[in-house]
Amino acid sequence: MFNKEIYQQRRAELKARMGSGQLLFLGNDEASINFKHNWYPYRQDSTFLYYFGISLPGLVAVIDCDEDKDYIFGNDYEIDDIVWTGPQPTIAELAEKVGVSHTAPLSKLDALVKGHCQILPPYRGEHVLQLSEIFNKPVKEVENLVSVPFIKAVATQRNIKSAEELVELNKAVTTTSEIHLAVMKAARPGMKEHELVAIATKVARDNNVSLSFPPIATINGQTLHNHYYGNTINNGDIMLFDCGAESPEFYAGDMTRTFPVSAAFDNRQRELYEIVYKAHRTAVEALKPGKRFMDVHLLAAETLVEGLKGVGLMKGDTQEAVANGAHTMFFQCGLGHMMGMDVHDMENLGEQYVGYTDQLKKSTEFGLKSLRLGKELEPGNVITVEPGIYIIPELIDMYKESGKLDAFINYDKLETYRDFGGIRIEEDFVITESGSDLLGTPLAIAPDEVEQVRSSSLSL
Amino acid sequence: MFNKEIYQQRRAELKARMGSGQLLFLGNDEASINFKHNWYPYRQDSTFLYYFGISLPGLVAVIDCDEDKDYIFGNDYEIDDIVWTGPQPTIAELAEKVGVSHTAPLSKLDALVKGHCQILPPYRGEHVLQLSEIFNKPVKEVENLVSVPFIKAVATQRNIKSAEELVELNKAVTTTSEIHLAVMKAARPGMKEHELVAIATKVARDNNVSLSFPPIATINGQTLHNHYYGNTINNGDIMLFDCGAESPEFYAGDMTRTFPVSAAFDNRQRELYEIVYKAHRTAVEALKPGKRFMDVHLLAAETLVEGLKGVGLMKGDTQEAVANGAHTMFFQCGLGHMMGMDVHDMENLGEQYVGYTDQLKKSTEFGLKSLRLGKELEPGNVITVEPGIYIIPELIDMYKESGKLDAFINYDKLETYRDFGGIRIEEDFVITESGSDLLGTPLAIAPDEVEQVRSSSLSL
């Protein structure tokens, strides 16, 4: 938890931006696994944490902009609870730590809310049920209560990271980097993918933090969200590891490395890795305030196409290829996303509000529709940069049959890459006044550096 | 997944027991952490797994007892999904593996259900919303659809573990035992509690399985459900570690060891450990078919009181003390619970139906109300045995003030134990025709054995 002044200042800024009205903040409750009281590791809602800092279940907060008052609602523990959970501070004591002087039991919430509060979009079933109860409305009408001005005010504020947030983000990415180095050093031919996930969870827990999302740890890197960890990793395979740790104050890290299971990449792997690495560096060099991230994404796509033309997998005019979406044969997703207390920061508020503007709408085209951030960068934005090349056999078949990209794709050559897999390189950056700064401890990223880690570890 | 015949036989048994009607089984969907698409590790509902075996989100099943037909509803993946998740089998292919020949998209579910299906109690918010949608009823009326005959039929069947289930339970407890041994060997003065949790998560993931519940890893063992891992463990502390792993088919293990951070217990720790150990052995020796677990619980309580009298913490007549609940000063919870695919097996169906009978109702008294299993044991039941002594300062104060246990508690002596902490010893057993068998690899449990593991590890 930060100093109370930080939370007071954050709430004051929100009140100033909203001007009037009542704002409701639902904290997260415990999340049930296979019966009510068997719980997943607790995670507080990020917006609740941002304005109210308390990482405990059973809390609801209200900001009254008209009266300039902040409230936290929750029930104090009783002796029966204390047997199971140990002595706990009261709600009033907790609230005092974040500068909130008005507290009450949850039963008092309805009287204050009186149906007037504005809400943010719910993303857990329990939220919908709780909102239905608080506002006495059928569950299907709950989404009508969501306030776009409230969403925009929160997104505008949270999109610019303050000094204390950048310290946390640096911690998160440093732990993330530590995890990746441990994995890159430990991987051995014959191991299972889940043994590398085991290392990641151990390093995170050794630091007393959680992972910020379920790791992707796979020799089938072409599957973008792969949570199967059952394959054996063998010499000749490339291992894609995408993983992030949280900081003590719940900020996220998010990095990807793709490394050879052998001591070095083979020729094809090295060629495509070089292309992704060049796209990564080109994108990072382009980061600066005022630059649209959509344009950085397209620049990375062009760099990928140039490289793919160089190895004979693509052909034709580079800009025309990108304009026709030909790069989506290899790069189906976005170049990056905002990162903060959520790894895809504020995805629950809606990507249109977090990554786009009233003038710049999110695309619905394949490829661009997966770009979570399109708008102009500002100092204090924290983002990921994660270009990749993914060879997806089903997509080759589909595009080939449609014939629409024949002018840009060399299908004969591509067929020989059918089982290649996927490569992604991902790092995290803060936008500065003049460009960008890498977050976290630098980690081997150039192909020679990656091979150096692998070969020196394998020779131990 | 087991052979399809096993699932067919299970469903046939359920149909025979129910006789008529339609039964609805909701599979679990993904569970959101801090935004919709950031998911906790996926866990299928245990009853769905028991009858339908498929561990994937987005599925609903129906058993029609009248027509003797089984249905699985779910939507096949489309190309957009395949980019993100890789190629997947169809619902029909999955269903075939568990012997179900009728499949359809989720949109066809309503037509079949027509409001007639019986349901089991929901335990996730998403279940309630889904049921409200399927049955076109307000969320508050969903609980009225729960069928007690359906609950009882499932509980009766799942309470008796079959041969293939016992193999899985043995695997789960063996991995659990492996975790505990690793933790007992690795603990060093100066470590943090979460470093021991890190070891547990690593051993589980090395085995490609999840933990069956959030570990309790604490030097404050008197707090029964303690999920704070931030303390440093020091010489002189006793470490309580309560943790379980799942098997590959999602059966649970659940064991507790309490060990000295130093090479040996001190005198007081050794004395109380001996008492808990004796209660454990006494309870285990009493396990047999026809024996009420409630009586085993009370026998363990008497053994604890005898021991506590021996060290001067209690006094008076033992049976009278237990009849007056005096043991709940030290032993506030139950002796054990059913264990299966859920660590508290079928807790979502209601403890009254799983652990009690129409004749034997669950108590509402402090202490006994936390005993999840009271009824007569049967061959094939799998249970935990977990006596403990917990010194809870707040409870001492409350009982002392009430004066009601003055005849049984030596408060003067107890005050000198105020900061003692807590001890629990827990193992898992299957009830056999003549008694019980320990599940999993035997692990150091007698005080000498525990000290032997500690002293030999510390001397490395």
PDB file of N, CA, C and O in Angstrom, chain A residues 345-399:
ATOM      1  N   ASP A 345      -3.693  -3.387 -19.653  1.00  0.00           N
ATOM      2  CA  ASP A 345      -4.202  -2.467 -18.633  1.00  0.00           C
ATOM      3  C   ASP A 345      -5.641  -2.026 -18.926  1.00  0.00           C
ATOM      4  O   ASP A 345      -5.960  -1.579 -20.031  1.00  0.00           O
ATOM      5  N   MET A 346      -6.482  -2.177 -17.896  1.00  0.00           N
ATOM      6  CA  MET A 346      -7.884  -1.742 -17.961  1.00  0.00           C
ATOM      7  C   MET A 346      -8.666  -2.401 -19.087  1.00  0.00           C
ATOM      8  O   MET A 346      -9.636  -1.824 -19.573  1.00  0.00           O
ATOM      9  N   GLU A 347      -8.282  -3.595 -19.500  1.00  0.00           N
ATOM     10  CA  GLU A 347      -9.034  -4.255 -20.577  1.00  0.00           C
ATOM     11  C   GLU A 347     -10.516  -4.361 -20.196  1.00  0.00           C
ATOM     12  O   GLU A 347     -11.391  -4.336 -21.053  1.00  0.00           O
ATOM     13  N   ASN A 348     -10.782  -4.460 -18.890  1.00  0.00           N
ATOM     14  CA  ASN A 348     -12.174  -4.551 -18.426  1.00  0.00           C
ATOM     15  C   ASN A 348     -12.974  -3.276 -18.710  1.00  0.00           C
ATOM     16  O   ASN A 348     -14.193  -3.301 -18.740  1.00  0.00           O
ATOM     17  N   LEU A 349     -12.275  -2.132 -18.898  1.00  0.00           N
ATOM     18  CA  LEU A 349     -13.000  -0.883 -19.179  1.00  0.00           C
ATOM     19  C   LEU A 349     -13.354  -0.765 -20.659  1.00  0.00           C
ATOM     20  O   LEU A 349     -14.188   0.067 -21.032  1.00  0.00           O
ATOM     21  N   GLY A 350     -12.723  -1.574 -21.481  1.00  0.00           N
ATOM     22  CA  GLY A 350     -12.998  -1.535 -22.923  1.00  0.00           C
ATOM     23  C   GLY A 350     -11.802  -0.990 -23.677  1.00  0.00           C
ATOM     24  O   GLY A 350     -11.326   0.099 -23.384  1.00  0.00           O
ATOM     25  N   GLU A 351     -11.310  -1.744 -24.658  1.00  0.00           N
ATOM     26  CA  GLU A 351     -10.103  -1.332 -25.383  1.00  0.00           C
ATOM     27  C   GLU A 351     -10.311  -0.029 -26.144  1.00  0.00           C
ATOM     28  O   GLU A 351      -9.383   0.759 -26.311  1.00  0.00           O
ATOM     29  N   GLN A 352     -11.518   0.219 -26.602  1.00  0.00           N
ATOM     30  CA  GLN A 352     -11.792   1.465 -27.316  1.00  0.00           C
ATOM     31  C   GLN A 352     -11.456   2.680 -26.436  1.00  0.00           C
ATOM     32  O   GLN A 352     -10.894   3.659 -26.918  1.00  0.00           O
ATOM     33  N   TYR A 353     -11.769   2.586 -25.148  1.00  0.00           N
ATOM     34  CA  TYR A 353     -11.562   3.735 -24.253  1.00  0.00           C
ATOM     35  C   TYR A 353     -10.122   3.845 -23.771  1.00  0.00           C
ATOM     36  O   TYR A 353      -9.656   4.923 -23.445  1.00  0.00           O
ATOM     37  N   VAL A 354      -9.432   2.726 -23.696  1.00  0.00           N
ATOM     38  CA  VAL A 354      -8.070   2.725 -23.143  1.00  0.00           C
ATOM     39  C   VAL A 354      -7.038   2.966 -24.248  1.00  0.00           C
ATOM     40  O   VAL A 354      -6.080   3.704 -24.043  1.00  0.00           O
ATOM     41  N   GLY A 355      -7.258   2.369 -25.411  1.00  0.00           N
ATOM     42  CA  GLY A 355      -6.229   2.387 -26.450  1.00  0.00           C
ATOM     43  C   GLY A 355      -6.582   3.213 -27.680  1.00  0.00           C
ATOM     44  O   GLY A 355      -5.762   3.349 -28.584  1.00  0.00           O
ATOM     45  N   TYR A 356      -7.797   3.741 -27.719  1.00  0.00           N
ATOM     46  CA  TYR A 356      -8.231   4.505 -28.895  1.00  0.00           C
ATOM     47  C   TYR A 356      -8.881   5.820 -28.440  1.00  0.00           C
ATOM     48  O   TYR A 356      -8.866   6.127 -27.247  1.00  0.00           O
ATOM     49  N   THR A 357      -9.396   6.593 -29.374  1.00  0.00           N
ATOM     50  CA  THR A 357     -10.019   7.877 -29.028  1.00  0.00           C
ATOM     51  C   THR A 357     -11.359   7.991 -29.744  1.00  0.00           C
ATOM     52  O   THR A 357     -11.711   7.130 -30.572  1.00  0.00           O
ATOM     53  N   ASP A 358     -12.075   9.064 -29.457  1.00  0.00           N
ATOM     54  CA  ASP A 358     -13.349   9.290 -30.144  1.00  0.00           C
ATOM     55  C   ASP A 358     -13.132   9.374 -31.654  1.00  0.00           C
ATOM     56  O   ASP A 358     -13.996   8.984 -32.445  1.00  0.00           O
ATOM     57  N   GLN A 359     -11.951   9.910 -32.046  1.00  0.00           N
ATOM     58  CA  GLN A 359     -11.677  10.068 -33.473  1.00  0.00           C
ATOM     59  C   GLN A 359     -11.105   8.768 -34.081  1.00  0.00           C
ATOM     60  O   GLN A 359     -11.324   8.480 -35.252  1.00  0.00           O
ATOM     61  N   LEU A 360     -10.348   8.024 -33.275  1.00  0.00           N
ATOM     62  CA  LEU A 360      -9.687   6.814 -33.795  1.00  0.00           C
ATOM     63  C   LEU A 360     -10.383   5.574 -33.227  1.00  0.00           C
ATOM     64  O   LEU A 360     -10.213   5.227 -32.055  1.00  0.00           O
ATOM     65  N   LYS A 361     -11.184   4.925 -34.052  1.00  0.00           N
ATOM     66  CA  LYS A 361     -11.926   3.757 -33.593  1.00  0.00           C
ATOM     67  C   LYS A 361     -11.090   2.495 -33.806  1.00  0.00           C
ATOM     68  O   LYS A 361     -10.298   2.423 -34.753  1.00  0.00           O
ATOM     69  N   LYS A 362     -11.336   1.516 -32.949  1.00  0.00           N
ATOM     70  CA  LYS A 362     -10.645   0.239 -33.099  1.00  0.00           C
ATOM     71  C   LYS A 362     -11.165  -0.456 -34.357  1.00  0.00           C
ATOM     72  O   LYS A 362     -12.366  -0.487 -34.613  1.00  0.00           O
ATOM     73  N   SER A 363     -10.247  -1.028 -35.115  1.00  0.00           N
ATOM     74  CA  SER A 363     -10.605  -1.694 -36.376  1.00  0.00           C
ATOM     75  C   SER A 363     -11.334  -3.013 -36.114  1.00  0.00           C
ATOM     76  O   SER A 363     -11.226  -3.601 -35.029  1.00  0.00           O
ATOM     77  N   THR A 364     -12.072  -3.479 -37.085  1.00  0.00           N
ATOM     78  CA  THR A 364     -12.714  -4.798 -36.986  1.00  0.00           C
ATOM     79  C   THR A 364     -12.057  -5.798 -37.937  1.00  0.00           C
ATOM     80  O   THR A 364     -12.474  -6.946 -38.026  1.00  0.00           O
ATOM     81  N   GLU A 365     -11.006  -5.346 -38.667  1.00  0.00           N
ATOM     82  CA  GLU A 365     -10.296  -6.240 -39.598  1.00  0.00           C
ATOM     83  C   GLU A 365      -9.460  -7.289 -38.867  1.00  0.00           C
ATOM     84  O   GLU A 365      -8.860  -6.982 -37.837  1.00  0.00           O
ATOM     85  N   PHE A 366      -9.328  -8.487 -39.447  1.00  0.00           N
ATOM     86  CA  PHE A 366      -8.435  -9.507 -38.902  1.00  0.00           C
ATOM     87  C   PHE A 366      -7.032  -8.909 -38.793  1.00  0.00           C
ATOM     88  O   PHE A 366      -6.539  -8.296 -39.727  1.00  0.00           O
ATOM     89  N   GLY A 367      -6.396  -9.088 -37.657  1.00  0.00           N
ATOM     90  CA  GLY A 367      -5.077  -8.494 -37.441  1.00  0.00           C
ATOM     91  C   GLY A 367      -5.239  -7.231 -36.613  1.00  0.00           C
ATOM     92  O   GLY A 367      -5.037  -7.252 -35.398  1.00  0.00           O
ATOM     93  N   LEU A 368      -5.710  -6.139 -37.254  1.00  0.00           N
ATOM     94  CA  LEU A 368      -5.844  -4.859 -36.535  1.00  0.00           C
ATOM     95  C   LEU A 368      -6.863  -4.937 -35.408  1.00  0.00           C
ATOM     96  O   LEU A 368      -6.764  -4.211 -34.424  1.00  0.00           O
ATOM     97  N   LYS A 369      -7.854  -5.825 -35.537  1.00  0.00           N
ATOM     98  CA  LYS A 369      -8.837  -5.926 -34.452  1.00  0.00           C
ATOM     99  C   LYS A 369      -8.188  -6.471 -33.181  1.00  0.00           C
ATOM    100  O   LYS A 369      -8.752  -6.339 -32.095  1.00  0.00           O
ATOM    101  N   SER A 370      -7.017  -7.075 -33.305  1.00  0.00           N
ATOM    102  CA  SER A 370      -6.293  -7.564 -32.124  1.00  0.00           C
ATOM    103  C   SER A 370      -5.258  -6.561 -31.621  1.00  0.00           C
ATOM    104  O   SER A 370      -4.509  -6.858 -30.693  1.00  0.00           O
ATOM    105  N   LEU A 371      -5.211  -5.387 -32.224  1.00  0.00           N
ATOM    106  CA  LEU A 371      -4.304  -4.341 -31.740  1.00  0.00           C
ATOM    107  C   LEU A 371      -5.015  -3.561 -30.639  1.00  0.00           C
ATOM    108  O   LEU A 371      -5.978  -2.839 -30.896  1.00  0.00           O
ATOM    109  N   ARG A 372      -4.557  -3.740 -29.405  1.00  0.00           N
ATOM    110  CA  ARG A 372      -5.271  -3.171 -28.254  1.00  0.00           C
ATOM    111  C   ARG A 372      -4.992  -1.692 -28.049  1.00  0.00           C
ATOM    112  O   ARG A 372      -5.634  -1.039 -27.250  1.00  0.00           O
ATOM    113  N   LEU A 373      -3.951  -1.171 -28.720  1.00  0.00           N
ATOM    114  CA  LEU A 373      -3.544   0.220 -28.526  1.00  0.00           C
ATOM    115  C   LEU A 373      -3.277   0.829 -29.890  1.00  0.00           C
ATOM    116  O   LEU A 373      -2.460   0.293 -30.659  1.00  0.00           O
ATOM    117  N   GLY A 374      -3.962   1.919 -30.218  1.00  0.00           N
ATOM    118  CA  GLY A 374      -3.764   2.540 -31.524  1.00  0.00           C
ATOM    119  C   GLY A 374      -3.398   4.012 -31.432  1.00  0.00           C
ATOM    120  O   GLY A 374      -2.779   4.572 -32.328  1.00  0.00           O
ATOM    121  N   LYS A 375      -3.745   4.651 -30.331  1.00  0.00           N
ATOM    122  CA  LYS A 375      -3.693   6.124 -30.290  1.00  0.00           C
ATOM    123  C   LYS A 375      -2.297   6.679 -30.057  1.00  0.00           C
ATOM    124  O   LYS A 375      -1.330   5.929 -29.867  1.00  0.00           O
ATOM    125  N   GLU A 376      -2.205   8.007 -30.067  1.00  0.00           N
ATOM    126  CA  GLU A 376      -0.928   8.700 -29.859  1.00  0.00           C
ATOM    127  C   GLU A 376      -0.368   8.411 -28.475  1.00  0.00           C
ATOM    128  O   GLU A 376      -1.089   8.471 -27.472  1.00  0.00           O
ATOM    129  N   LEU A 377       0.902   8.153 -28.437  1.00  0.00           N
ATOM    130  CA  LEU A 377       1.571   7.887 -27.155  1.00  0.00           C
ATOM    131  C   LEU A 377       1.770   9.192 -26.383  1.00  0.00           C
ATOM    132  O   LEU A 377       1.940  10.256 -26.977  1.00  0.00           O
ATOM    133  N   GLU A 378       1.769   9.071 -25.053  1.00  0.00           N
ATOM    134  CA  GLU A 378       1.988  10.230 -24.173  1.00  0.00           C
ATOM    135  C   GLU A 378       3.054   9.855 -23.145  1.00  0.00           C
ATOM    136  O   GLU A 378       3.141   8.689 -22.745  1.00  0.00           O
ATOM    137  N   PRO A 379       3.811  10.835 -22.654  1.00  0.00           N
ATOM    138  CA  PRO A 379       4.764  10.543 -21.577  1.00  0.00           C
ATOM    139  C   PRO A 379       4.018   9.928 -20.390  1.00  0.00           C
ATOM    140  O   PRO A 379       2.957  10.426 -20.007  1.00  0.00           O
ATOM    141  N   GLY A 380       4.578   8.847 -19.849  1.00  0.00           N
ATOM    142  CA  GLY A 380       3.929   8.175 -18.719  1.00  0.00           C
ATOM    143  C   GLY A 380       3.132   6.955 -19.141  1.00  0.00           C
ATOM    144  O   GLY A 380       2.735   6.148 -18.299  1.00  0.00           O
ATOM    145  N   ASN A 381       2.860   6.796 -20.440  1.00  0.00           N
ATOM    146  CA  ASN A 381       2.259   5.531 -20.898  1.00  0.00           C
ATOM    147  C   ASN A 381       3.275   4.406 -20.681  1.00  0.00           C
ATOM    148  O   ASN A 381       4.471   4.596 -20.912  1.00  0.00           O
ATOM    149  N   VAL A 382       2.778   3.249 -20.261  1.00  0.00           N
ATOM    150  CA  VAL A 382       3.633   2.059 -20.187  1.00  0.00           C
ATOM    151  C   VAL A 382       3.053   1.018 -21.129  1.00  0.00           C
ATOM    152  O   VAL A 382       1.853   0.717 -21.070  1.00  0.00           O
ATOM    153  N   ILE A 383       3.906   0.515 -22.007  1.00  0.00           N
ATOM    154  CA  ILE A 383       3.413  -0.365 -23.076  1.00  0.00           C
ATOM    155  C   ILE A 383       4.349  -1.551 -23.284  1.00  0.00           C
ATOM    156  O   ILE A 383       5.502  -1.537 -22.852  1.00  0.00           O
ATOM    157  N   THR A 384       3.818  -2.563 -23.936  1.00  0.00           N
ATOM    158  CA  THR A 384       4.659  -3.671 -24.383  1.00  0.00           C
ATOM    159  C   THR A 384       4.949  -3.484 -25.868  1.00  0.00           C
ATOM    160  O   THR A 384       4.162  -2.880 -26.590  1.00  0.00           O
ATOM    161  N   VAL A 385       6.085  -4.021 -26.298  1.00  0.00           N
ATOM    162  CA  VAL A 385       6.397  -4.104 -27.739  1.00  0.00           C
ATOM    163  C   VAL A 385       6.717  -5.563 -28.012  1.00  0.00           C
ATOM    164  O   VAL A 385       7.679  -6.111 -27.449  1.00  0.00           O
ATOM    165  N   GLU A 386       5.897  -6.207 -28.842  1.00  0.00           N
ATOM    166  CA  GLU A 386       5.990  -7.665 -28.976  1.00  0.00           C
ATOM    167  C   GLU A 386       5.660  -8.164 -30.382  1.00  0.00           C
ATOM    168  O   GLU A 386       4.664  -8.841 -30.585  1.00  0.00           O
ATOM    169  N   PRO A 387       6.548  -7.829 -31.332  1.00  0.00           N
ATOM    170  CA  PRO A 387       6.330  -8.380 -32.672  1.00  0.00           C
ATOM    171  C   PRO A 387       6.606  -9.887 -32.690  1.00  0.00           C
ATOM    172  O   PRO A 387       7.264 -10.415 -31.779  1.00  0.00           O
ATOM    173  N   GLY A 388       6.099 -10.542 -33.710  1.00  0.00           N
ATOM    174  CA  GLY A 388       6.330 -11.982 -33.812  1.00  0.00           C
ATOM    175  C   GLY A 388       6.108 -12.495 -35.218  1.00  0.00           C
ATOM    176  O   GLY A 388       5.547 -11.794 -36.074  1.00  0.00           O
ATOM    177  N   ILE A 389       6.570 -13.699 -35.452  1.00  0.00           N
ATOM    178  CA  ILE A 389       6.268 -14.434 -36.692  1.00  0.00           C
ATOM    179  C   ILE A 389       5.704 -15.782 -36.269  1.00  0.00           C
ATOM    180  O   ILE A 389       6.347 -16.528 -35.517  1.00  0.00           O
ATOM    181  N   TYR A 390       4.480 -16.066 -36.721  1.00  0.00           N
ATOM    182  CA  TYR A 390       3.777 -17.287 -36.329  1.00  0.00           C
ATOM    183  C   TYR A 390       3.329 -18.016 -37.583  1.00  0.00           C
ATOM    184  O   TYR A 390       2.586 -17.445 -38.397  1.00  0.00           O
ATOM    185  N   ILE A 391       3.780 -19.240 -37.774  1.00  0.00           N
ATOM    186  CA  ILE A 391       3.394 -20.023 -38.957  1.00  0.00           C
ATOM    187  C   ILE A 391       2.256 -20.951 -38.545  1.00  0.00           C
ATOM    188  O   ILE A 391       2.483 -21.960 -37.858  1.00  0.00           O
ATOM    189  N   ILE A 392       1.044 -20.587 -38.955  1.00  0.00           N
ATOM    190  CA  ILE A 392      -0.157 -21.330 -38.545  1.00  0.00           C
ATOM    191  C   ILE A 392      -0.675 -22.126 -39.737  1.00  0.00           C
ATOM    192  O   ILE A 392      -1.216 -21.546 -40.691  1.00  0.00           O
ATOM    193  N   PRO A 393      -0.503 -23.458 -39.728  1.00  0.00           N
ATOM    194  CA  PRO A 393      -0.863 -24.266 -40.899  1.00  0.00           C
ATOM    195  C   PRO A 393      -2.312 -24.037 -41.360  1.00  0.00           C
ATOM    196  O   PRO A 393      -2.567 -23.922 -42.566  1.00  0.00           O
ATOM    197  N   GLU A 394      -3.236 -23.934 -40.417  1.00  0.00           N
ATOM    198  CA  GLU A 394      -4.653 -23.757 -40.784  1.00  0.00           C
ATOM    199  C   GLU A 394      -4.871 -22.434 -41.529  1.00  0.00           C
ATOM    200  O   GLU A 394      -5.755 -22.322 -42.380  1.00  0.00           O
ATOM    201  N   LEU A 395      -4.087 -21.427 -41.162  1.00  0.00           N
ATOM    202  CA  LEU A 395      -4.222 -20.120 -41.802  1.00  0.00           C
ATOM    203  C   LEU A 395      -3.627 -20.159 -43.220  1.00  0.00           C
ATOM    204  O   LEU A 395      -4.183 -19.558 -44.146  1.00  0.00           O
ATOM    205  N   ILE A 396      -2.519 -20.896 -43.378  1.00  0.00           N
ATOM    206  CA  ILE A 396      -1.951 -21.070 -44.724  1.00  0.00           C
ATOM    207  C   ILE A 396      -3.007 -21.678 -45.645  1.00  0.00           C
ATOM    208  O   ILE A 396      -3.285 -21.170 -46.734  1.00  0.00           O
ATOM    209  N   ASP A 397      -3.629 -22.750 -45.148  1.00  0.00           N
ATOM    210  CA  ASP A 397      -4.634 -23.439 -45.970  1.00  0.00           C
ATOM    211  C   ASP A 397      -5.782 -22.501 -46.330  1.00  0.00           C
ATOM    212  O   ASP A 397      -6.242 -22.462 -47.472  1.00  0.00           O
ATOM    213  N   MET A 398      -6.232 -21.725 -45.360  1.00  0.00           N
ATOM    214  CA  MET A 398      -7.392 -20.861 -45.572  1.00  0.00           C
ATOM    215  C   MET A 398      -7.064 -19.736 -46.550  1.00  0.00           C
ATOM    216  O   MET A 398      -7.826 -19.472 -47.477  1.00  0.00           O
ATOM    217  N   TYR A 399      -5.919 -19.076 -46.323  1.00  0.00           N
ATOM    218  CA  TYR A 399      -5.535 -17.966 -47.201  1.00  0.00           C
ATOM    219  C   TYR A 399      -5.242 -18.465 -48.618  1.00  0.00           C
ATOM    220  O   TYR A 399      -5.580 -17.813 -49.598  1.00  0.00           O
TER     221      TYR A 399
END
